[in-house]
């Protein structure tokens, strides 16, 4: 079963209809142009869900960043799409305050908040000099980034540090409150009023679950139709912490999307590569550098992204050959293997099909670069050892008696990158906790043994904290002989899976087991309790709603999906192999459940290690 919903299209439609086509904003005639002013999150939401021509066709002539210096355009009205944060609201007020601008930046302001505005900021705005210029003041309640059709993020990579750093309790409470509002806007946008369940072992999730429930109750009170419909009472919002599975973000994945983001330089989904331009007798001559965005606008990427790299390579080659036969192009008859040289020649022979062939060429290059990195960096050996540590068994299913025989040669190998060695050591400690320990004081590794492993691997001393900081996820990393208490993070009993797998892709992320248990109504209610007193719209709500300003009436229309939905949120990052699980479970379940998954940010192994540095990001960091 394929998902009938698409988060990106849903958000794009909602923003255009509720913001750009509302009565006060919509274009009255051909000369009625407006400026669109946005902050960071709003810009990313628009970029993910709308094309520029969609916005321009609604009467927007220029798009501006609220944080940057802008020229006054006093003849035009401005549409502000911003988060109701202190910084964004201050910039909005400054645009119409003579103390900061000699003349107002714009003729009038139509203000749309991503989510509910707190009472203090709301009062400050409505009592400011800016207020008389405000013609519209509403919430669109879209405070999440629709990353893919079934994937969302909150665009908040610092959440890992804020949520798990022990020294910032007051900051954490405030931050979790903001995250709860963002998650609630997602549920409301989907028209869901779900049962909220959470992993009971992490106390932070109790606070987050209750905060989300409170905010959802307000949405339900405002719109009684949310959560109504066939099977909607079954829908579930499941909150997890990153400590529930620290293995999945560390593994070298061999499915296309996860592998590419791990071993290639892809930033903000942008991949840069060199085209090969056939000229004369030199079909492999180097062309210009090109940048492409790997997202769902690329149909071939969407088709291939969850497939194993071996299947991807075969699939692209077959598609190219089929295309050549279909269009009667003679290729190189020397063998089955297609090369970039062959593709370059085909592009030269068929300039009318350049778009299609360039798409094949792009994914051929990505797959080739992935395999080159895999072969260059001892990928076969690394993946084999990682899978054995994750599974606790070798490829025949036999328990390995001495993992050190396999691990130490990799640690001694100077050609293997330091970060990959750190990943191996982490996986070894997690393996030991999951499969070897019999009493609480034996979980983790001794300080002495960890130091030996670091020395063997030539890992700098300052990198040791990346490993020990896993303790912030409630994992036992360094042994504590004095511990007689309850074991931390009891590894779950995993499902036996019979479907065929590749030798070095045997691991299934734990979240897939959990998703299936939710749908089959088998999820343990002691390990994953529900919020007490939920589904009560009468509960109080602390945020001031900007709906009261100008008497806004909510006319929201949500696409109807008749079946139940499972929305999974992981506090502290979600890995690409976990994204794949949402699609697999949606397609395979027979009960018509749709599964959505998201987090504060998307993880690669590299960003997971960066998170474990336990420090806030610099402004110039991605």
Coordinates of C-alpha atoms in Angstrom, one line a residue:
X1 CA 0.0 0.0 0.0
X2 CA 1.4 3.4 -1.0
X3 CA 0.9 6.4 1.2
X4 CA -1.9 8.6 -0.1
X5 CA -0.6 11.6 1.8
X6 CA 2.3 13.8 0.9
X7 CA 3.5 16.2 3.6
X8 CA 5.2 18.5 1.2
X9 CA 2.1 18.9 -1.0
X10 CA -0.1 19.2 2.0
X11 CA 1.9 22.0 3.5
X12 CA 2.4 23.8 0.2
X13 CA -1.4 23.8 -0.5
X14 CA -2.2 24.9 3.1
X15 CA 0.3 27.8 2.9
X16 CA -0.9 29.1 -0.4
X17 CA -4.6 28.8 0.4
X18 CA -4.5 30.1 4.0
X19 CA -1.7 32.7 3.6
X20 CA -1.4 34.0 0.1
X21 CA -5.0 33.5 -0.9
X22 CA -6.8 34.7 2.2
X23 CA -9.1 37.6 1.6
X24 CA -6.8 40.3 2.9
X25 CA -3.8 39.2 1.0
X26 CA -4.9 37.7 -2.3
X27 CA -4.0 39.6 -5.4
X28 CA -6.8 41.9 -6.4
X29 CA -5.5 42.9 -9.8
X30 CA -2.4 42.5 -12.0
X31 CA -0.7 45.5 -10.4
X32 CA -1.2 44.3 -6.9
X33 CA 2.2 43.0 -5.9
X34 CA 3.5 42.2 -2.4
X35 CA 6.8 41.4 -0.7
X36 CA 7.2 38.1 1.2
X37 CA 9.4 38.5 4.3
X38 CA 10.5 35.3 6.2
X39 CA 12.9 34.1 8.9
X40 CA 15.0 30.9 8.7
X41 CA 12.4 28.2 9.6
X42 CA 9.7 29.8 7.4
X43 CA 12.1 30.1 4.5
X44 CA 13.0 26.4 4.8
X45 CA 9.3 25.4 5.1
X46 CA 8.4 27.4 1.9
X47 CA 11.4 26.0 0.0
X48 CA 10.5 22.4 0.9
X49 CA 6.8 22.8 0.0
X50 CA 6.4 25.4 -2.8
X51 CA 8.1 26.3 -6.1
X52 CA 9.0 29.9 -6.7
X53 CA 6.6 30.2 -9.6
X54 CA 3.8 29.1 -7.3
X55 CA 4.6 32.0 -5.0
X56 CA 5.1 34.5 -7.8
X57 CA 1.8 33.6 -9.4
X58 CA 0.0 34.6 -6.2
X59 CA 1.3 38.2 -6.5
X60 CA 4.6 38.0 -4.6
X61 CA 7.2 40.1 -6.5
X62 CA 10.2 39.7 -4.1
X63 CA 11.2 37.4 -1.2
X64 CA 13.3 38.8 1.6
X65 CA 15.1 37.5 4.7
X66 CA 13.8 39.3 7.8
X67 CA 17.3 39.1 9.5
X68 CA 19.1 40.9 6.7
X69 CA 19.2 44.6 5.9
X70 CA 16.5 45.5 3.4
X71 CA 15.7 48.5 1.3
X72 CA 12.3 50.2 2.1
X73 CA 9.5 49.5 -0.4
X74 CA 6.9 51.9 0.9
X75 CA 4.6 51.5 -2.0
X76 CA 4.2 47.7 -1.4
X77 CA 2.5 45.7 1.3
X78 CA 4.4 42.9 2.9
X79 CA 3.4 39.4 3.9
X80 CA 5.4 38.3 7.0
X81 CA 5.8 34.5 7.5
X82 CA 7.8 34.1 10.7
X83 CA 8.2 32.1 13.9
X84 CA 6.7 34.0 16.9
X85 CA 10.2 34.3 18.5
X86 CA 11.6 37.3 20.3
X87 CA 14.1 37.9 17.5
X88 CA 11.7 37.6 14.6
X89 CA 9.0 39.8 16.2
X90 CA 11.6 42.4 17.2
X91 CA 12.7 42.6 13.5
X92 CA 9.1 42.9 12.4
X93 CA 8.5 45.8 14.9
X94 CA 11.7 47.5 13.8
X95 CA 10.5 47.6 10.2
X96 CA 7.8 50.1 11.3
X97 CA 9.6 52.0 14.1
X98 CA 11.2 55.4 13.2
X99 CA 13.9 54.7 15.8
X100 CA 15.2 52.0 13.5
X101 CA 13.9 53.1 10.1
X102 CA 13.3 56.7 9.0
X103 CA 10.3 55.6 7.0
X104 CA 8.3 52.4 7.4
X105 CA 9.7 49.6 5.3
X106 CA 6.4 48.7 3.8
X107 CA 2.9 50.2 3.3
X108 CA 1.3 47.5 5.5
X109 CA 2.0 44.2 7.1
X110 CA 0.1 40.9 6.8
X111 CA 1.6 38.7 9.6
X112 CA 1.4 35.0 9.7
X113 CA 3.0 33.0 12.5
X114 CA 4.2 29.5 12.1
X115 CA 2.6 28.6 15.4
X116 CA 0.9 30.1 18.5
X117 CA 2.5 33.3 19.9
X118 CA 3.1 33.5 23.7
X119 CA 1.2 36.1 25.6
X120 CA 4.1 38.5 26.4
X121 CA 5.3 38.7 22.8
X122 CA 1.8 39.0 21.5
X123 CA 1.1 41.9 23.8
X124 CA 4.3 43.6 23.0
X125 CA 3.5 43.4 19.2
X126 CA -0.1 44.6 19.5
X127 CA 1.0 47.6 21.6
X128 CA 3.9 48.6 19.4
X129 CA 4.0 51.3 16.7
X130 CA 3.9 48.4 14.2
X131 CA 0.3 47.5 15.2
X132 CA -1.4 50.2 13.2
X133 CA 0.3 48.9 10.0
X134 CA -0.9 45.3 10.7
X135 CA -3.8 44.4 8.4
X136 CA -3.7 40.6 9.1
X137 CA -2.5 38.7 12.1
X138 CA -2.9 34.9 12.0
X139 CA -1.3 31.6 12.8
X140 CA -1.0 29.1 10.0
X141 CA 0.2 26.4 12.4
X142 CA 2.9 24.9 10.3
X143 CA 6.0 24.9 12.4
X144 CA 7.7 21.8 11.0
X145 CA 9.7 21.2 7.8
X146 CA 8.2 18.7 5.4
X147 CA 11.4 16.9 4.4
X148 CA 9.8 14.1 2.3
X149 CA 6.3 12.9 1.7
X150 CA 6.4 10.9 5.0
X151 CA 9.3 12.6 6.8
X152 CA 9.4 15.8 8.8
X153 CA 12.0 17.7 10.8
X154 CA 11.9 20.6 13.3
X155 CA 15.1 22.1 11.8
X156 CA 16.6 22.2 15.2
X157 CA 20.0 20.4 15.3
X158 CA 20.9 21.9 18.7
X159 CA 18.0 20.0 20.3
X160 CA 20.4 17.0 20.9
X161 CA 22.6 19.1 23.2
X162 CA 19.8 21.0 24.9
X163 CA 17.8 17.9 25.6
X164 CA 20.6 15.6 26.8
X165 CA 23.1 18.0 28.4
X166 CA 22.6 17.6 32.2
X167 CA 23.5 21.1 33.1
X168 CA 20.8 23.0 31.2
X169 CA 17.5 22.0 32.9
X170 CA 15.7 25.4 32.7
X171 CA 16.7 25.8 29.0
X172 CA 15.6 22.2 28.3
X173 CA 12.1 22.7 29.7
X174 CA 11.6 25.9 27.6
X175 CA 13.0 24.1 24.5
X176 CA 10.8 21.0 25.0
X177 CA 7.8 23.3 25.3
X178 CA 8.7 24.9 21.9
X179 CA 9.2 21.5 20.3
X180 CA 5.8 20.3 21.7
X181 CA 4.1 23.2 19.8
X182 CA 5.9 22.2 16.6
X183 CA 4.9 18.6 16.9
X184 CA 1.3 19.7 17.6
X185 CA 1.2 21.7 14.4
X186 CA 2.2 18.6 12.5
X187 CA -0.7 16.6 14.0
X188 CA -3.1 19.4 13.4
X189 CA -2.0 19.8 9.8
X190 CA -2.6 16.1 9.3
X191 CA -6.0 16.4 10.9
X192 CA -5.0 14.0 13.7
X193 CA -5.7 14.0 17.4
X194 CA -3.7 10.9 18.2
X195 CA -3.1 8.8 21.3
X196 CA 0.3 9.8 22.7
X197 CA 2.7 7.1 23.7
X198 CA 6.3 7.5 24.8
X199 CA 9.3 5.4 25.9
X200 CA 8.8 5.3 29.7
X201 CA 12.5 4.8 30.4
X202 CA 13.4 8.4 29.6
X203 CA 11.8 11.0 32.0
X204 CA 12.3 13.8 29.5
X205 CA 9.7 12.2 27.3
X206 CA 7.1 12.3 30.0
X207 CA 7.4 16.1 30.0
X208 CA 7.4 16.3 26.3
X209 CA 4.4 14.0 25.9
X210 CA 2.3 16.0 28.4
X211 CA 3.2 19.3 26.7
X212 CA 2.2 18.0 23.3
X213 CA -1.1 16.7 24.8
X214 CA -1.9 20.1 26.2
X215 CA -1.3 21.8 22.9
X216 CA -3.3 19.2 21.0
X217 CA -6.2 19.7 23.4
X218 CA -6.2 23.4 22.4
X219 CA -6.3 22.5 18.7
X220 CA -9.1 20.1 19.3
X221 CA -11.0 22.7 21.3
X222 CA -10.6 25.2 18.3
X223 CA -11.6 22.6 15.7
X224 CA -13.7 19.7 16.9
X225 CA -13.3 17.9 13.5
X226 CA -9.6 17.1 14.2
X227 CA -9.2 13.4 14.7
X228 CA -12.8 12.6 13.6
X229 CA -13.4 9.9 11.0
X230 CA -13.2 6.2 10.5
X231 CA -10.4 4.5 12.5
X232 CA -9.0 7.9 13.6
X233 CA -9.3 7.0 17.2
X234 CA -6.5 4.4 16.6
X235 CA -4.0 7.0 15.4
X236 CA -0.8 7.2 17.6
X237 CA 1.9 9.7 18.2
X238 CA 4.9 7.8 19.5
X239 CA 7.7 9.8 21.2
X240 CA 11.2 8.2 21.4
X241 CA 14.5 9.3 22.7
X242 CA 17.8 8.7 20.8
X243 CA 19.0 6.3 23.4
X244 CA 16.4 3.7 22.4
X245 CA 18.7 2.7 19.5
X246 CA 22.2 4.1 19.3
X247 CA 23.3 1.4 16.8
X248 CA 21.3 2.5 13.7
X249 CA 23.0 6.0 13.4
X250 CA 26.5 4.5 13.7
X251 CA 26.3 1.7 11.0
X252 CA 27.7 2.0 7.5
X253 CA 24.4 1.7 5.5
X254 CA 24.4 0.2 2.0
X255 CA 21.0 1.5 0.9
X256 CA 21.4 4.3 -1.7
X257 CA 20.2 7.4 0.2
X258 CA 21.7 6.5 3.6
X259 CA 25.0 5.4 2.0
X260 CA 25.3 8.5 -0.2
X261 CA 24.7 10.8 2.8
X262 CA 27.3 8.9 4.8
X263 CA 30.2 8.6 2.4
X264 CA 29.7 11.5 0.0
X265 CA 29.8 15.2 0.5
X266 CA 26.1 16.2 0.4
X267 CA 25.1 19.4 2.2
X268 CA 21.5 20.4 2.6
X269 CA 20.7 17.6 0.1
X270 CA 22.9 19.3 -2.5
X271 CA 25.3 17.1 -4.4
X272 CA 28.1 18.6 -6.6
X273 CA 29.6 16.7 -9.4
X274 CA 31.6 17.1 -12.6
X275 CA 29.8 16.5 -15.9
X276 CA 31.6 14.6 -18.6
X277 CA 31.1 16.3 -21.9
X278 CA 31.7 14.3 -25.1
X279 CA 33.8 16.3 -27.5
X280 CA 35.3 14.8 -30.7
X281 CA 37.4 11.8 -29.9
X282 CA 37.5 12.5 -26.2
X283 CA 34.1 11.3 -24.8
X284 CA 35.4 11.4 -21.2
X285 CA 36.6 15.0 -21.2
X286 CA 35.8 16.8 -18.0
X287 CA 32.9 19.2 -18.1
X288 CA 31.7 21.8 -15.7
X289 CA 30.8 21.3 -12.1
X290 CA 27.1 21.0 -11.5
X291 CA 25.0 21.1 -8.3
X292 CA 21.8 19.1 -8.0
X293 CA 19.3 18.7 -5.2
X294 CA 18.5 15.1 -4.2
X295 CA 14.8 15.3 -3.2
X296 CA 11.5 14.0 -4.3
X297 CA 11.3 16.3 -7.3
X298 CA 13.8 13.8 -8.7
X299 CA 11.7 10.8 -9.6
X300 CA 14.7 8.4 -10.2
X301 CA 16.2 9.3 -6.8
X302 CA 12.8 8.7 -5.1
X303 CA 12.5 5.3 -6.8
X304 CA 16.0 4.2 -6.0
X305 CA 16.8 5.8 -2.6
X306 CA 15.8 2.9 -0.4
X307 CA 17.3 0.1 -2.5
X308 CA 20.6 -1.7 -1.8
X309 CA 23.5 -0.2 -3.7
X310 CA 24.0 -3.5 -5.6
X311 CA 20.4 -3.3 -6.8
X312 CA 20.8 0.4 -7.7
X313 CA 23.8 -0.2 -9.9
X314 CA 22.0 -3.0 -11.7
X315 CA 18.8 -1.0 -12.0
X316 CA 20.4 2.1 -13.5
X317 CA 22.4 0.0 -16.0
X318 CA 19.2 -1.8 -17.0
X319 CA 17.3 1.4 -17.4
X320 CA 20.0 2.9 -19.6
X321 CA 20.0 -0.2 -21.9
X322 CA 16.2 -0.3 -22.0
X323 CA 16.2 3.4 -22.9
X324 CA 18.7 2.8 -25.7
X325 CA 16.7 -0.1 -27.2
X326 CA 13.5 1.8 -26.9
X327 CA 15.0 4.7 -28.8
X328 CA 16.9 2.6 -31.3
X329 CA 20.4 3.7 -30.2
X330 CA 23.3 1.4 -30.8
X331 CA 25.5 1.1 -27.8
X332 CA 28.8 -0.5 -27.1
X333 CA 28.4 -4.2 -27.8
X334 CA 31.6 -5.2 -25.9
X335 CA 29.8 -6.3 -22.7
X336 CA 27.0 -5.8 -20.2
X337 CA 28.7 -3.2 -18.0
X338 CA 27.7 0.4 -18.8
X339 CA 30.3 3.1 -18.2
X340 CA 30.2 6.9 -18.1
X341 CA 31.9 6.8 -21.4
X342 CA 29.0 4.9 -22.9
X343 CA 26.5 7.4 -21.3
X344 CA 28.5 10.3 -22.7
X345 CA 28.4 8.9 -26.2
X346 CA 24.6 8.3 -25.9
X347 CA 24.0 11.9 -24.8
X348 CA 26.0 13.1 -27.8
X349 CA 24.0 10.8 -30.1
X350 CA 20.6 11.8 -28.6
X351 CA 20.7 15.4 -27.6
X352 CA 16.9 15.4 -27.7
X353 CA 16.9 13.0 -24.7
X354 CA 19.6 14.9 -22.8
X355 CA 17.3 15.4 -19.7
X356 CA 16.5 11.7 -19.3
X357 CA 20.1 10.6 -19.9
X358 CA 21.5 13.2 -17.6
X359 CA 19.3 11.8 -14.8
X360 CA 20.7 8.4 -15.4
X361 CA 24.2 9.8 -15.6
X362 CA 23.7 11.7 -12.3
X363 CA 22.6 8.6 -10.3
X364 CA 25.2 6.4 -12.1
X365 CA 27.9 8.9 -10.8
X366 CA 26.4 8.9 -7.2
X367 CA 26.3 5.1 -7.2
X368 CA 29.9 4.8 -8.6
X369 CA 31.2 7.3 -6.1
X370 CA 29.5 5.4 -3.2
X371 CA 31.1 2.2 -4.4
X372 CA 34.5 3.9 -4.8
X373 CA 34.4 5.2 -1.3
X374 CA 33.2 1.7 0.0
X375 CA 36.2 0.0 -1.7
X376 CA 38.7 2.7 -0.8
X377 CA 37.9 2.8 2.9
X378 CA 37.8 -0.9 3.6
X379 CA 34.0 -0.9 3.4
X380 CA 33.6 -4.6 3.1
X381 CA 35.6 -5.3 6.3
X382 CA 34.0 -2.4 8.2
X383 CA 30.5 -3.4 7.3
X384 CA 31.1 -7.1 8.1
X385 CA 32.4 -6.3 11.6
X386 CA 29.7 -3.6 12.2
X387 CA 26.9 -6.0 11.3
X388 CA 28.3 -8.8 13.5
X389 CA 28.5 -6.4 16.5
X390 CA 25.0 -5.0 15.8
X391 CA 23.5 -8.5 15.4
X392 CA 25.6 -10.3 18.0
X393 CA 26.2 -13.1 15.4
X394 CA 28.1 -13.7 12.2
X395 CA 26.5 -14.0 8.7
X396 CA 25.7 -17.7 9.4
X397 CA 23.8 -16.7 12.6
X398 CA 26.5 -18.2 14.8
X399 CA 27.6 -16.4 18.0
X400 CA 31.1 -14.9 17.7
X401 CA 33.3 -15.9 20.6
X402 CA 36.0 -13.3 20.2
X403 CA 35.1 -10.1 18.4
X404 CA 38.5 -8.6 19.2
X405 CA 40.1 -10.8 16.6
X406 CA 38.0 -8.9 14.0
X407 CA 38.1 -5.5 15.6
X408 CA 41.8 -5.0 16.4
X409 CA 43.1 -5.3 12.7
X410 CA 40.7 -2.5 11.7
X411 CA 41.8 -0.3 14.6
X412 CA 45.5 -0.9 13.6
X413 CA 44.8 -0.1 10.0
X414 CA 46.0 3.5 9.3
X415 CA 44.1 3.7 6.1
X416 CA 40.7 3.6 7.9
X417 CA 39.5 7.1 9.0
X418 CA 39.5 7.9 12.7
X419 CA 35.8 8.5 12.8
X420 CA 35.1 5.0 11.4
X421 CA 37.3 3.5 14.2
X422 CA 35.3 5.5 16.8
X423 CA 32.1 4.0 15.4
X424 CA 33.5 0.5 15.7
X425 CA 34.5 1.1 19.4
X426 CA 31.1 2.5 20.1
X427 CA 29.4 -0.5 18.5
X428 CA 31.6 -2.9 20.4
X429 CA 30.5 -1.3 23.7
X430 CA 26.8 -1.4 22.7
X431 CA 27.3 -5.0 21.6
X432 CA 28.8 -5.9 25.0
X433 CA 25.8 -4.3 26.8
X434 CA 23.3 -6.1 24.6
X435 CA 24.7 -9.6 24.4
X436 CA 27.4 -10.2 27.0
X437 CA 26.7 -8.6 30.4
X438 CA 25.0 -10.5 33.2
X439 CA 24.9 -8.0 36.0
X440 CA 24.6 -4.1 36.2
X441 CA 28.2 -3.6 37.3
X442 CA 29.6 -5.3 34.2
X443 CA 27.9 -3.1 31.6
X444 CA 30.1 -0.8 29.6
X445 CA 33.9 -1.0 29.3
X446 CA 36.6 -0.3 31.8
X447 CA 38.5 3.0 31.5
X448 CA 41.7 1.0 31.1
X449 CA 40.4 -1.1 28.2
X450 CA 38.9 1.9 26.4
X451 CA 42.2 3.7 26.6
X452 CA 43.9 0.6 25.1
X453 CA 41.5 0.5 22.2
X454 CA 42.0 4.2 21.6
X455 CA 45.8 3.8 21.6
X456 CA 45.7 0.8 19.2
X457 CA 43.5 2.9 16.9
X458 CA 45.7 6.0 17.1
X459 CA 42.6 8.0 18.1
X460 CA 43.5 11.4 19.7
X461 CA 42.8 11.6 23.4
X462 CA 40.3 14.5 23.0
X463 CA 38.1 12.3 20.8
X464 CA 37.5 9.9 23.8
X465 CA 34.6 12.1 25.0
X466 CA 32.7 11.3 21.8
X467 CA 32.5 7.7 23.1
X468 CA 31.9 8.5 26.8
X469 CA 29.3 11.1 25.9
X470 CA 27.0 8.3 24.9
X471 CA 26.2 8.1 28.6
X472 CA 24.0 11.2 28.1
X473 CA 21.6 8.9 26.2
X474 CA 21.3 6.9 29.4
X475 CA 23.7 4.2 28.1
X476 CA 26.3 2.6 30.3
X477 CA 29.6 3.3 28.6
X478 CA 32.3 3.2 31.4
X479 CA 31.9 0.3 33.9
X480 CA 30.9 1.3 37.4
X481 CA 31.7 -1.5 39.9
X482 CA 29.7 0.3 42.6
X483 CA 26.5 0.0 40.5
X484 CA 24.0 -2.4 42.1
X485 CA 20.9 -0.6 40.8
X486 CA 18.8 -1.2 37.8
X487 CA 20.4 -1.8 34.5
X488 CA 20.3 1.2 32.1
X489 CA 18.5 1.0 28.8
X490 CA 17.7 -2.7 28.7
X491 CA 18.3 -3.8 25.1
X492 CA 14.9 -5.0 23.6
X493 CA 14.2 -8.5 22.4
X494 CA 14.4 -8.2 18.6
X495 CA 12.0 -9.7 16.1
X496 CA 13.1 -12.6 14.1
X497 CA 13.0 -11.6 10.4
X498 CA 12.9 -14.2 7.6
X499 CA 13.1 -11.9 4.6
X500 CA 16.3 -12.4 2.6
X501 CA 19.0 -9.7 3.2
X502 CA 22.5 -8.9 2.0
X503 CA 25.3 -10.2 4.2
X504 CA 26.4 -6.7 5.2
X505 CA 22.9 -5.3 5.6
X506 CA 21.4 -7.7 8.1
X507 CA 20.5 -5.1 10.8
X508 CA 17.0 -3.8 10.9
X509 CA 16.6 -0.5 12.9
X510 CA 14.7 -1.1 16.1
X511 CA 12.1 1.5 15.2
X512 CA 10.7 -0.9 12.5
X513 CA 9.9 -3.4 15.2
X514 CA 8.1 -0.7 17.2
X515 CA 6.1 0.6 14.3
X516 CA 4.9 -2.9 13.5
X517 CA 4.0 -3.5 17.2
X518 CA 1.9 -0.3 17.2
X519 CA 0.0 -1.4 14.1
X520 CA -0.5 -4.9 15.4
X521 CA -1.5 -3.5 18.9
X522 CA 1.3 -5.4 20.5
X523 CA 3.4 -2.5 21.9
X524 CA 4.2 -3.1 25.6
X525 CA 2.2 -0.6 27.6
X526 CA 4.6 -0.7 30.5
X527 CA 7.6 0.2 28.3
X528 CA 5.6 2.6 26.2
X529 CA 2.8 4.1 28.4
X530 CA 0.2 6.5 27.2
X531 CA -0.3 10.1 28.5
X532 CA -2.7 10.0 31.4
X533 CA -5.8 12.1 31.2
X534 CA -5.4 12.6 27.4
X535 CA -8.0 13.4 24.8
X536 CA -9.6 16.0 27.0
X537 CA -10.0 19.3 25.0
X538 CA -11.1 21.2 28.1
X539 CA -7.6 21.3 29.6
X540 CA -6.1 24.8 30.0
X541 CA -3.6 26.2 27.5
X542 CA -1.0 28.8 28.3
X543 CA -0.1 30.3 24.8
X544 CA -1.9 33.4 23.7
X545 CA -3.5 32.8 20.3
X546 CA -3.2 35.5 17.7
X547 CA -6.6 34.4 16.5
X548 CA -8.1 36.8 19.0
X549 CA -6.6 39.8 17.1
X550 CA -8.9 40.7 14.3
X551 CA -11.4 37.9 15.1
X552 CA -9.8 35.3 12.9
X553 CA -12.1 32.3 12.1
X554 CA -10.4 29.1 11.4
X555 CA -11.3 27.9 7.9
X556 CA -8.7 25.2 7.6
X557 CA -9.3 22.2 5.3
X558 CA -7.2 19.1 5.9
X559 CA -6.9 16.3 3.3
X560 CA -8.8 13.3 4.6
X561 CA -7.1 10.0 5.0
X562 CA -9.6 7.5 6.2
X563 CA -7.2 5.0 7.9
X564 CA -5.2 5.5 11.1
X565 CA -1.8 7.1 11.2
X566 CA 1.3 6.5 13.2
X567 CA 3.5 9.5 13.7
X568 CA 7.0 8.7 15.2
X569 CA 9.1 11.5 16.7
X570 CA 12.7 10.8 17.9
X571 CA 14.2 13.3 20.3
X572 CA 17.8 13.9 19.2
X573 CA 17.9 13.0 15.5
X574 CA 16.6 10.4 13.1
X575 CA 18.9 8.3 10.8
X576 CA 18.3 7.7 7.1
X577 CA 17.9 4.0 7.6
X578 CA 15.0 4.8 10.1
X579 CA 13.3 7.0 7.5
X580 CA 13.3 4.0 5.2
X581 CA 11.3 2.0 7.8
X582 CA 8.4 4.4 7.7
X583 CA 7.9 3.7 3.9
X584 CA 8.5 0.0 4.2
X585 CA 5.9 -0.4 7.0
X586 CA 3.4 1.8 5.2
X587 CA 3.7 -0.3 2.1
X588 CA 3.6 -3.7 3.8
X589 CA 0.9 -3.4 6.5
X590 CA -2.5 -4.7 5.5
X591 CA -4.5 -2.4 7.9
X592 CA -4.1 0.8 5.8
X593 CA -1.9 2.6 8.4
X594 CA 0.2 5.5 7.2
X595 CA 3.5 6.0 9.0
X596 CA 5.2 9.3 9.3
X597 CA 8.6 9.7 11.0
X598 CA 10.6 12.8 12.0
X599 CA 12.9 14.5 14.5
X600 CA 14.5 17.7 15.4
X601 CA 17.1 17.0 12.6
X602 CA 18.2 14.2 10.2
X603 CA 21.3 12.2 11.3
X604 CA 24.2 10.9 9.3
X605 CA 26.9 9.0 11.3
X606 CA 29.1 12.2 10.9
X607 CA 26.4 14.5 12.4
X608 CA 25.7 11.9 15.2
X609 CA 29.4 12.1 16.2
X610 CA 29.2 15.9 16.0
X611 CA 26.1 15.9 18.3
X612 CA 28.1 13.8 20.8
X613 CA 30.6 16.6 21.1
X614 CA 27.9 18.0 23.4
X615 CA 28.1 21.7 22.4
X616 CA 25.9 24.1 20.6
X617 CA 26.5 24.7 16.9
X618 CA 28.3 27.8 15.7
X619 CA 26.2 30.2 13.6
X620 CA 28.1 29.2 10.4
X621 CA 27.7 25.4 11.0
X622 CA 25.2 23.5 8.8

